[in-house]
XYZ file of C-alpha atoms in Angstrom:
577
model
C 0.000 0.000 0.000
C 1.193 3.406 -0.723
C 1.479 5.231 2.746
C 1.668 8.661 1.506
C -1.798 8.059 -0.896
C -3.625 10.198 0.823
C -1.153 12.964 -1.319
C -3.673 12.193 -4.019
C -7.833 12.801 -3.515
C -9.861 9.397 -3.785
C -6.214 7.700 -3.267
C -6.871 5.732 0.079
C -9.539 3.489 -0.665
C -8.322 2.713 -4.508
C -4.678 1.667 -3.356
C -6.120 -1.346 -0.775
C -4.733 -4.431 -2.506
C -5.474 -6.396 0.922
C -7.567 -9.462 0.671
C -9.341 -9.093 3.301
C -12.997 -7.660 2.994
C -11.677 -4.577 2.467
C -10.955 -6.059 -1.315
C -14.994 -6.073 -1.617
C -15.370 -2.419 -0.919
C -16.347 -0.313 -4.144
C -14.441 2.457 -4.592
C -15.899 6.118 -5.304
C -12.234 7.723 -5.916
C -14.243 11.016 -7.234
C -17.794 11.327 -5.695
C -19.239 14.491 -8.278
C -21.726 15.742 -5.643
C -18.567 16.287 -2.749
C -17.781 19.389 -1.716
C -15.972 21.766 -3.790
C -15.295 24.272 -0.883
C -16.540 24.375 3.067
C -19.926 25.079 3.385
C -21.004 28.674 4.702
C -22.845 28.010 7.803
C -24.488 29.976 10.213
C -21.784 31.340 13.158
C -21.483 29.569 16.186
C -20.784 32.826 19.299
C -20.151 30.213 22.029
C -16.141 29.806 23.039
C -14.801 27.272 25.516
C -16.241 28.841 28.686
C -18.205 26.477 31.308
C -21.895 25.358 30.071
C -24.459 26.547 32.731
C -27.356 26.239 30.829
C -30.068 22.908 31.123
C -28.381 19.166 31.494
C -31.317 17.733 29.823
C -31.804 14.607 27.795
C -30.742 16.559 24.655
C -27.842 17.144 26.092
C -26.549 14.526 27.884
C -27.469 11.892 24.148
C -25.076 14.813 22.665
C -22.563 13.990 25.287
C -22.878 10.393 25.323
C -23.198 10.065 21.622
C -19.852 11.936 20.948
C -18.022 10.363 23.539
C -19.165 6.394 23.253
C -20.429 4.551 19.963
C -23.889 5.201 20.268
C -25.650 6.054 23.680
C -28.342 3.861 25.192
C -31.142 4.623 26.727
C -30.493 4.016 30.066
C -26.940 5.707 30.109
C -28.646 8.898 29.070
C -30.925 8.707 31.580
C -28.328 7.700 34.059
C -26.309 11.007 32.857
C -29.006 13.189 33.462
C -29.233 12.153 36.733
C -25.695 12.531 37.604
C -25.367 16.092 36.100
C -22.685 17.081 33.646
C -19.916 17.326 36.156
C -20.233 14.271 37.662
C -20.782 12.601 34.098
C -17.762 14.016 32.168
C -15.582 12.475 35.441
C -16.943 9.268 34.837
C -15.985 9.643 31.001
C -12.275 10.681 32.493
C -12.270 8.581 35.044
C -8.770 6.469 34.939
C -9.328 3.363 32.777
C -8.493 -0.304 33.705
C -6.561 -2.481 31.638
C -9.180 -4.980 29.787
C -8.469 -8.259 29.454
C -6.414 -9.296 26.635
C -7.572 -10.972 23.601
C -7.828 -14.580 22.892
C -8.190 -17.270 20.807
C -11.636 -17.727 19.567
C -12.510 -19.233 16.236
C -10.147 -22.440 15.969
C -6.907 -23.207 17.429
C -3.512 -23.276 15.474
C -1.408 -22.603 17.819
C -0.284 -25.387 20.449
C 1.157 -23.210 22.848
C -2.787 -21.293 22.906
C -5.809 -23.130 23.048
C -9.241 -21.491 22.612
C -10.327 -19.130 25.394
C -6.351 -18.651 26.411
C -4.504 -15.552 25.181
C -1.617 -15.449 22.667
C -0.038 -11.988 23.877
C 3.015 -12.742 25.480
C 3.601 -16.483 23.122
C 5.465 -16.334 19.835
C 3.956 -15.870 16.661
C 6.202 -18.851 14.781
C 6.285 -22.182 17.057
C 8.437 -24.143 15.487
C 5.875 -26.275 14.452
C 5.900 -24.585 10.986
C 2.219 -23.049 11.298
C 2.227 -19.189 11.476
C -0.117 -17.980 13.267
C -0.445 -14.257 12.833
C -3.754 -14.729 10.400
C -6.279 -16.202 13.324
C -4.484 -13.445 15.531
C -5.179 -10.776 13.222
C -8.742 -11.925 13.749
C -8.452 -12.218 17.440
C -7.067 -8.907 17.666
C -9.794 -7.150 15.692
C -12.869 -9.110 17.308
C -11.440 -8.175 20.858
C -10.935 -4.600 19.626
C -14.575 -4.044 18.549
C -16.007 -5.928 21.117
C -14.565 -3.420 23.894
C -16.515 -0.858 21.658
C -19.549 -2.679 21.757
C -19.496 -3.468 25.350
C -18.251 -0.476 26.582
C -19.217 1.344 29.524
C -19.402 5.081 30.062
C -16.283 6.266 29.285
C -14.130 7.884 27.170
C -11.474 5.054 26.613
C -12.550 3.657 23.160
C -13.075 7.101 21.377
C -10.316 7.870 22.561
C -8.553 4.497 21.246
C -9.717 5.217 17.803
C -9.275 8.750 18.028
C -4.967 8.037 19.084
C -5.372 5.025 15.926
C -6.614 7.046 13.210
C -3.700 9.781 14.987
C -0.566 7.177 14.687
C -1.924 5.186 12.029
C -0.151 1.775 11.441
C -1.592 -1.122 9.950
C -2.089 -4.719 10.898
C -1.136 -6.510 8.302
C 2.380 -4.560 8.251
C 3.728 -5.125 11.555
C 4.752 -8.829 11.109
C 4.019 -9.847 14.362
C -0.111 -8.990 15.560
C 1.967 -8.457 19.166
C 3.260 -5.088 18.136
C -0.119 -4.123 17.020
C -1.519 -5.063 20.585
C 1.167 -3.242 22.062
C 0.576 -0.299 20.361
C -2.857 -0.311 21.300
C -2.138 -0.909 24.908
C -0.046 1.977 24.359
C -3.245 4.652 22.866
C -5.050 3.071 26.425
C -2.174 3.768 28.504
C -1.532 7.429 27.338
C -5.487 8.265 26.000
C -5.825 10.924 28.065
C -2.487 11.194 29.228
C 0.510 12.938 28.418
C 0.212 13.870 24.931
C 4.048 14.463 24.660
C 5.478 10.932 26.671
C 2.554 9.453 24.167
C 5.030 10.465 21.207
C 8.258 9.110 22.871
C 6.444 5.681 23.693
C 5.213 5.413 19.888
C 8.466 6.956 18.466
C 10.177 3.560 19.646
C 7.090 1.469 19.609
C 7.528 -1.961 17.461
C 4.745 -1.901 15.400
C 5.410 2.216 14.498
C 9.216 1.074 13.868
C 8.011 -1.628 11.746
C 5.639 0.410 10.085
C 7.584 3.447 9.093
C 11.007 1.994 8.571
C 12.537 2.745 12.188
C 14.215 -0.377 11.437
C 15.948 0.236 8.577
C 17.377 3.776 9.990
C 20.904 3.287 11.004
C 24.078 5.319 10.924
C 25.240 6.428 7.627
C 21.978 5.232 5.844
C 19.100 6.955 7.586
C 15.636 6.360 7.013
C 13.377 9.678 6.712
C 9.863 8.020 6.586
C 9.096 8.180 10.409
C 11.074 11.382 10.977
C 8.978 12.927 8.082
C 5.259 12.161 9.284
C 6.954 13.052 13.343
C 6.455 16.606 11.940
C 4.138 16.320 9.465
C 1.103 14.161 10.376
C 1.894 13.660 14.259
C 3.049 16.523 16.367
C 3.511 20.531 14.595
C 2.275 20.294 10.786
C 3.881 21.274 7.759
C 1.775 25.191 7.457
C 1.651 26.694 4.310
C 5.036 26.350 2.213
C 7.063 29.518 1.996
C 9.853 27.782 -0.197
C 10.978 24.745 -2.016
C 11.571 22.455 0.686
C 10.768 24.967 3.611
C 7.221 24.799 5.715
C 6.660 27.323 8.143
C 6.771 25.057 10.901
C 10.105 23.228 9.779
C 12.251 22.471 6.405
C 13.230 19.499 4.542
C 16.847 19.590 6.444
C 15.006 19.575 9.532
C 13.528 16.021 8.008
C 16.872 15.211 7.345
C 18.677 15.935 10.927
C 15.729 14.576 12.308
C 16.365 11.111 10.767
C 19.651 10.766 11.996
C 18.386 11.588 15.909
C 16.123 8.775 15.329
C 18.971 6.237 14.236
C 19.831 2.895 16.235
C 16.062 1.584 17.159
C 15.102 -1.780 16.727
C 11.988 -3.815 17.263
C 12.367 -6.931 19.491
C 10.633 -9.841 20.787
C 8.876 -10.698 17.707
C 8.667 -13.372 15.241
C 9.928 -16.443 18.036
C 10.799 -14.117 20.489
C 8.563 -14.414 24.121
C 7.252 -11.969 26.846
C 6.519 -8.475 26.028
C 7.714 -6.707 22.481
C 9.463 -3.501 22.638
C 12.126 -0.918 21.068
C 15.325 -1.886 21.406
C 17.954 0.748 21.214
C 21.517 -0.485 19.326
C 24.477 1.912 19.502
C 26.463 0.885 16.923
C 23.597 1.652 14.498
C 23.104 5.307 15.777
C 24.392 9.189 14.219
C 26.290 10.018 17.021
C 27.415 13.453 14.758
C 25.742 16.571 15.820
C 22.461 17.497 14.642
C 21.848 21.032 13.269
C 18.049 22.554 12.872
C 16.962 25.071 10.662
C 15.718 28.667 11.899
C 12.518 27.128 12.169
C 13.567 25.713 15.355
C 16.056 29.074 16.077
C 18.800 27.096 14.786
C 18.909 24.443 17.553
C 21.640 21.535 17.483
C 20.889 18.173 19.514
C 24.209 15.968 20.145
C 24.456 13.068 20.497
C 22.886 11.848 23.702
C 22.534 8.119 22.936
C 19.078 6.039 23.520
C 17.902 9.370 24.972
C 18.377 11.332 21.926
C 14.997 10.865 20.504
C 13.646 12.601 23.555
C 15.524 15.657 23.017
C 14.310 15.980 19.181
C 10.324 15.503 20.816
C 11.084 18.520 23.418
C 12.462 20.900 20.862
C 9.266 20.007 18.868
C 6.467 20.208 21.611
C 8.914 23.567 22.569
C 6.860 24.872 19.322
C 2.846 26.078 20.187
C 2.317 25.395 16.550
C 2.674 21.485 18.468
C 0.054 22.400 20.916
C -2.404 24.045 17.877
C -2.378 21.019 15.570
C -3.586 18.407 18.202
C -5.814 20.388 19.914
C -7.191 20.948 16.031
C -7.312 17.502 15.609
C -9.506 16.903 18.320
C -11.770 19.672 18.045
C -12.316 17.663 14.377
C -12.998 14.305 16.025
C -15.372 15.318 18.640
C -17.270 18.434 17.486
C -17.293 19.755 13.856
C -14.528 19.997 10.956
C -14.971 23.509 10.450
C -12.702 25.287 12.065
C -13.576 29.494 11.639
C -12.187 32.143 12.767
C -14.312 32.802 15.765
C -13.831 29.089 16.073
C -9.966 29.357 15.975
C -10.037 32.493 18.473
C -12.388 31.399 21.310
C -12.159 27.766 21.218
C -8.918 26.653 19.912
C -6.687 28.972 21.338
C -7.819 28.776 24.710
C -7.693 24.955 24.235
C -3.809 25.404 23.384
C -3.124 27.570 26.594
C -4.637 24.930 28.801
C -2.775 22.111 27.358
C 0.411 24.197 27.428
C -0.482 25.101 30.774
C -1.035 21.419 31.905
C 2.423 19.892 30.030
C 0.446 18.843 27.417
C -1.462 16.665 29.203
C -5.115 15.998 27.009
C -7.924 15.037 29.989
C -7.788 18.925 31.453
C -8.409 20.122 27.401
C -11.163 17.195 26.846
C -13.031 18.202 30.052
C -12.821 21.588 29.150
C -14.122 21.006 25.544
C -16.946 18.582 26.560
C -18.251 20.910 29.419
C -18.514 24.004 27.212
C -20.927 26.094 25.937
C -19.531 25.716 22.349
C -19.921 21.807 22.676
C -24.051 22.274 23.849
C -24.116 24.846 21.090
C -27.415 23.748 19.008
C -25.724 24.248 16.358
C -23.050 21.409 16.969
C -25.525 18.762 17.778
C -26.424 16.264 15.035
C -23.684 17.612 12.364
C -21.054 15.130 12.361
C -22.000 12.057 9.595
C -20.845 8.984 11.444
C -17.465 6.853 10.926
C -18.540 3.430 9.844
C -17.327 1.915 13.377
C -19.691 4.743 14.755
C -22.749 3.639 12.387
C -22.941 0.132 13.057
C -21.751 -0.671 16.432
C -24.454 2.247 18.132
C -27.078 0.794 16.070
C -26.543 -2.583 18.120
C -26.059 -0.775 21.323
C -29.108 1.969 20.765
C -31.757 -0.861 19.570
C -30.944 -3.074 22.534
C -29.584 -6.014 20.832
C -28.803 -9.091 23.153
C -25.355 -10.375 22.791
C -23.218 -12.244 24.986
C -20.168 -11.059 26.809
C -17.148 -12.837 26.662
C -17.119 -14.950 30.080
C -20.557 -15.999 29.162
C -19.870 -17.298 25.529
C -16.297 -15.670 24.158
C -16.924 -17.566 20.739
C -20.268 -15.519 20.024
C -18.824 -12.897 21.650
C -16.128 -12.517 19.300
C -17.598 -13.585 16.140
C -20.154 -10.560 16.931
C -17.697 -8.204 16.999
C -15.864 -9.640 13.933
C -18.899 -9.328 11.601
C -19.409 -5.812 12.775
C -15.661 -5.064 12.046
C -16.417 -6.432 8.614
C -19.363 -4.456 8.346
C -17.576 -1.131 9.113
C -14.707 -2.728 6.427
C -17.548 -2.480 3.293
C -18.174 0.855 4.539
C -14.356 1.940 4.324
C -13.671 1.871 7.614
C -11.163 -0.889 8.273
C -9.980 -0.718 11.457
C -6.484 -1.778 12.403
C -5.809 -1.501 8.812
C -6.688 2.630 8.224
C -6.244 3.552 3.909
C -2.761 5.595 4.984
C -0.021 7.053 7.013
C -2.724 10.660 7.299
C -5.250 8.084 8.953
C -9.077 7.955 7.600
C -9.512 11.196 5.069
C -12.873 12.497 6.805
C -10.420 13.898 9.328
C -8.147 15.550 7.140
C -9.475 15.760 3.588
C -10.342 19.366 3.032
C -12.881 20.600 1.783
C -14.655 16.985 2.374
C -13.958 15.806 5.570
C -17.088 13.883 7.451
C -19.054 13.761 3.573
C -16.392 11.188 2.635
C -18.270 8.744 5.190
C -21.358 8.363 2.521
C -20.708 8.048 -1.328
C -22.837 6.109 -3.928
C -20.403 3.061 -2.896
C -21.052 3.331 1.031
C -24.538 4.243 1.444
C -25.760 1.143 -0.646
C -24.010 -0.721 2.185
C -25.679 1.266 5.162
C -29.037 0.781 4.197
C -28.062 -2.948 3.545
C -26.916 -3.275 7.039
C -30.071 -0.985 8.261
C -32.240 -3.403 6.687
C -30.674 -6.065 7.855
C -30.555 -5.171 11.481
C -34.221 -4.615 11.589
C -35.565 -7.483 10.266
C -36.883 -10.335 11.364
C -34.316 -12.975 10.408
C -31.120 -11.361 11.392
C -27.868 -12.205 11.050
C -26.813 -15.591 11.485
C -23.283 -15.777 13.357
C -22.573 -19.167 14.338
C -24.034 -22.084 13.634
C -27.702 -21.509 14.565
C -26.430 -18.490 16.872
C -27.990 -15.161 15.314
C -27.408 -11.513 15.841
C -31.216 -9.930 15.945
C -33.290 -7.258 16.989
C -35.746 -8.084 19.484
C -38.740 -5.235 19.391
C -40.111 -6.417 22.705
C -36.382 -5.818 23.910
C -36.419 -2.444 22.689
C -40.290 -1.987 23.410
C -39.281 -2.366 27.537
C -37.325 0.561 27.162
C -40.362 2.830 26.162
C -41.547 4.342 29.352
C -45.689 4.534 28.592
C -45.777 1.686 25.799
C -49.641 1.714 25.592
C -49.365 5.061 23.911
C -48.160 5.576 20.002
C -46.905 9.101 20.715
C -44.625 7.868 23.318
C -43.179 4.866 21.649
C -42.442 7.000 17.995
C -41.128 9.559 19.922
C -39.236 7.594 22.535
C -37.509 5.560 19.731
C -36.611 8.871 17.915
C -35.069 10.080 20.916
C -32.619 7.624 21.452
C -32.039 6.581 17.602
C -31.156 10.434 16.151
C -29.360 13.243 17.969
C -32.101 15.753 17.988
C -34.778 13.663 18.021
C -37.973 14.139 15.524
C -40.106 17.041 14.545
C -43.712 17.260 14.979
C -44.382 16.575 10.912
C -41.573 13.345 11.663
C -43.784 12.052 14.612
C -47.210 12.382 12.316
C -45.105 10.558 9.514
C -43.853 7.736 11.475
C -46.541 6.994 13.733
C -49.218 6.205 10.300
C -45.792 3.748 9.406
C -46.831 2.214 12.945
C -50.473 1.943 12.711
C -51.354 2.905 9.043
C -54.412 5.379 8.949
C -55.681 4.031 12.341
C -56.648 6.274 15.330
C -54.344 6.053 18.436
C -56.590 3.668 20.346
C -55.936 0.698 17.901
C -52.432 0.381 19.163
C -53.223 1.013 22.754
C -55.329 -2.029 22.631
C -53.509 -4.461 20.513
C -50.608 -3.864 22.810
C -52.889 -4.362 25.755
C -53.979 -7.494 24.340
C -50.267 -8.698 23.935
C -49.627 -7.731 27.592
C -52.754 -9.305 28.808
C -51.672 -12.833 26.822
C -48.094 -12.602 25.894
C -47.916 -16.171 24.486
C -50.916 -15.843 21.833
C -48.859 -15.537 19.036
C -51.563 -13.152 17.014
C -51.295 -9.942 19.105
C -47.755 -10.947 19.151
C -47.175 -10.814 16.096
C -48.834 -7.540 15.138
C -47.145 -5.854 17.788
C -44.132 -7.257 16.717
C -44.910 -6.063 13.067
C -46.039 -2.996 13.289
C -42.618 -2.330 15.857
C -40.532 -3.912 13.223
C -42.278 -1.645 10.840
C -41.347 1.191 12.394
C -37.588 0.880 13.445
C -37.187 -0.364 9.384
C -38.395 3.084 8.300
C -36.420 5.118 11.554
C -33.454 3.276 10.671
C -33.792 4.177 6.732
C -34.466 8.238 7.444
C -31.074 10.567 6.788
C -30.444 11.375 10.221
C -29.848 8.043 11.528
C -26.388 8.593 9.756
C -25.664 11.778 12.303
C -24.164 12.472 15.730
């Protein structure tokens, strides 16, 4: 795969030669109807300061939704009771280490069995079997099932958010451990230190792998890593101001950079045991002087052994140009991609001073962001299009579908999470595997961005997936093990059932991010009970209650509910946060 495709627009998705299901995807390198230049929209006068207006339902689905894939009902309701303050500390409260993955589907590996990790055994056995395909599997099943079953916090946004950041992929790293490691890593450091977060990756296995760290030794550097350091992961190129020269650093500056970052090697892979790391080898580093451009007021790092690569990351965070582009970056992820000047002024800026302020540490900036008026601005609720992870894991999680955790049944468990991975693949979102170095383009590709989500290739395959969700059959998973929507699940979430109103607008509330409109709630409820007054629902449902086991009110309740979530889940703003 070309790394650097995202140079080119509608690159990313053309390059995948992978034959995984990302092969399947249909390409839309040059969707006509995309935008040609940002949208004008209507000015958003709310900066960073505190929110101290209503911590309602509205708000705390906006909360929830941006901050976990897809809120449930009974987490909104739980934040609302809370309050704000006491919810955004549970999103930042410190995160435990899950459980590793494991082996789930069939076993290759005699030193694993099923339901026993693989992290810390070697990929190659001896026995001649490699077994880094069924833990490529295991890896991405465990990673979307901790999005699935996630509880009210901030950890697996945040995961993504650090992936799509540092983007390696999967099938590059040779050994899945380094992958794992990595991701242990975006855990670790999530809302951590944003600055020890770069050292740790700088020498990270799967990143060395990835980007060549490997191959950059004394007299022969390697520029790929030390290129994207500045470009894609800490300060940002800026506009050019000469051939080779950026305003926030020059060509040379790639150059010198390269030979810091000299003398790193990935170990414990392949046959290796235990834990995988960066190993640092002196006889392969540039122990010459290193000599920056003006960019960096001429600054010269010598040589300073395993620790040099530290000093190169403190003369770059020394830049606030560092501090601008992440904070950026996040304001993308969780609120909007525009990014005005008002915007710039009263919400990025003071972002930047508080995570200068802190030592660039990023929970002070994301409680700031999620408790202030700018995020509870009406005007940035419901205008993100969701990433494909986004799409179909909170449709599971919204419409209440049953599924089994791991202790109870990890080979469900997994295989759940696996389909949904491949379901998010067809919509060209492959996680662990992301189209380029720049991550996913709807975080970067201006003036596209989010619209990138839904072509005429990818919306084909949401409404598939809508459909299928919602009907009665399902998906089968395993054997005679099937992944379905239960309406009478969904139906005991509805506080006043016996009443139309209150189901259609119930359902709205926790399926779209501002709900539905009077004209919606007229449309959908005639889907429910076609040109019939109210009372014909109240008493078929009272008939179903009354007798639960006659299968004909059963039925009709069940297909008149099924009915309904089939059209909610088909409308345009089930595709928004």
């Amino acid at each position: 795969m070309d790394r650097r495709s995202f140079l080119k627009l509608g690159g990313p998705q053309a390059k995948n030669a992978d034959t995984s299901p990302a092969s399947r995807i249909k390409v839309d390198p040059v969707f006509k109807l995309r935008n040609q230049q940002l949208p004008q929209i209507a000015q958003v006068s709310t900066g960073l300061e505190a929110y101290t207006g209503k911590f309602g339902w509205s708000e705390a689905r906006h909360l929830l939704n941006r901050s976990l894939f897809g809120a449930r009902k009974v987490e909104i309701e739980q934040a609302m009771a809370d309050g704000l303050d006491a919810t955004i500390d549970k999103l930042l409260a410190e995160w435990e280490e899950p459980s590793p993955p494991i082996y789930y589907d069939y076993n290759r590996d005699i030193n694993a069995p099923q339901g026993s990790t693989w992290v810390t055994l070697p990929q190659n056995n001896g026995s001649g079997i490699n077994v880094a395909a069924a833990r490529r599997r295991s890896l991405r099943a465990w990673s979307v099932g901790l999005m699935v079953n996630q509880e009210v916090s901030l950890r697996e946004k945040m995961t993504l958010f650090w992936h799509n950041h540092f983007a390696t992929e999967l099938q590059a790293s040779g050994d899945v451990r380094f992958s794992y490691e990595l991701l242990k890593l975006f855990r670790k450091y999530g809302l951590g230190n944003f600055k020890t977060l770069v050292e740790e990756v700088t020498v990270n296995p799967a990143m060395l792998v990835y980007l060549n760290g490997n191959q950059n030794r004394n007299g022969a550097p390697n520029e790929n890593y030390a290129r994207e350091l500045f470009e894609l992961f800490t300060i940002g190129k800026g506009p050019q101001i000469g051939e080779g020269n950026y305003t926030n650093y020059t060509e040379e500056d790639v150059r010198e950079a390269a030979k810091v970052l000299t003398g790193w090697q990935p170990t414990g892979g392949g046959t290796g045991e235990g834990i995988t790391a960066g190993e640092y080898r002196n006889g392969r580093h540039d122990k010459t002087t290193k000599q920056f451009s003006a960019a960096f007021d001429y600054h010269t790092i010598e040589n300073q052994g395993e620790d040099e690569y530290k000093a190169l990351i403190d003369m770059i965070f020394g830049q606030i140009e560092t501090a601008r582009y992440i904070c950026r970056k996040l304001y993308r992820w969780f609120c909007y991609y525009i990014i005005d000047e008002f915007t710039e002024a009263f919400v990025i800026e003071p972002m930047v001073q508080l995570l200068i302020e802190n030592q660039f540490e990023i929970k002070p900036v994301m409680r700031a962001l999620l408790s202030s008026e700018h995020f509870y601005d009406p005007l940035r609720k419901g205008c993100m299009i969701k990433n494909p992870l986004d799409y179909v894991i909170s449709m599971v999680r919204k419409l209440e579908f049953e599924r089994p955790t791991v202790e109870e049944d990890y080979g469900f468990a997994y295989r759940i999470a696996l389909y949904l991975y491949t379901e998010a693949t067809q919509l060209q979102q492959q996680y662990l595997q992301p189209p380029s170095v720049a991550g996913w383009p709807a975080y970067y590709q201006e003036p596209v961005y989010y619209q990138a989500w839904v072509n005429s290739a990818t919306l084909p395959n949401r409404q598939f997936y809508a459909t299928l969700m919602s009907s009665a059959e399902g998906k089968k998973i395993q054997n005679k093990k099937v992944l379905k929507l239960d309406v009478f699940r969904l139906l005991e979430a509805v506080s006043d059932p016996v009443d139309p109103n209150i189901v259609v607008g119930e359902i709205g509330d926790i399926l779209f991010p501002n709900g539905i409109t009077d004209e919606q709630l007229v449309f959908l409820k005639d889907v429910l009970i076609p040109g019939l007054p109210d009372f014909e629902w109240t008493e078929e449902y009272i008939l179903y209650i009354t007798d639960p086991e006659n299968p004909e009110p059963k039925m009709a309740v069940e297909n008149r509910l099924r009915a309904l979530v089939q059209t909610m889940v088909s409308l345009p703003e089930i595709h928004l946060s």
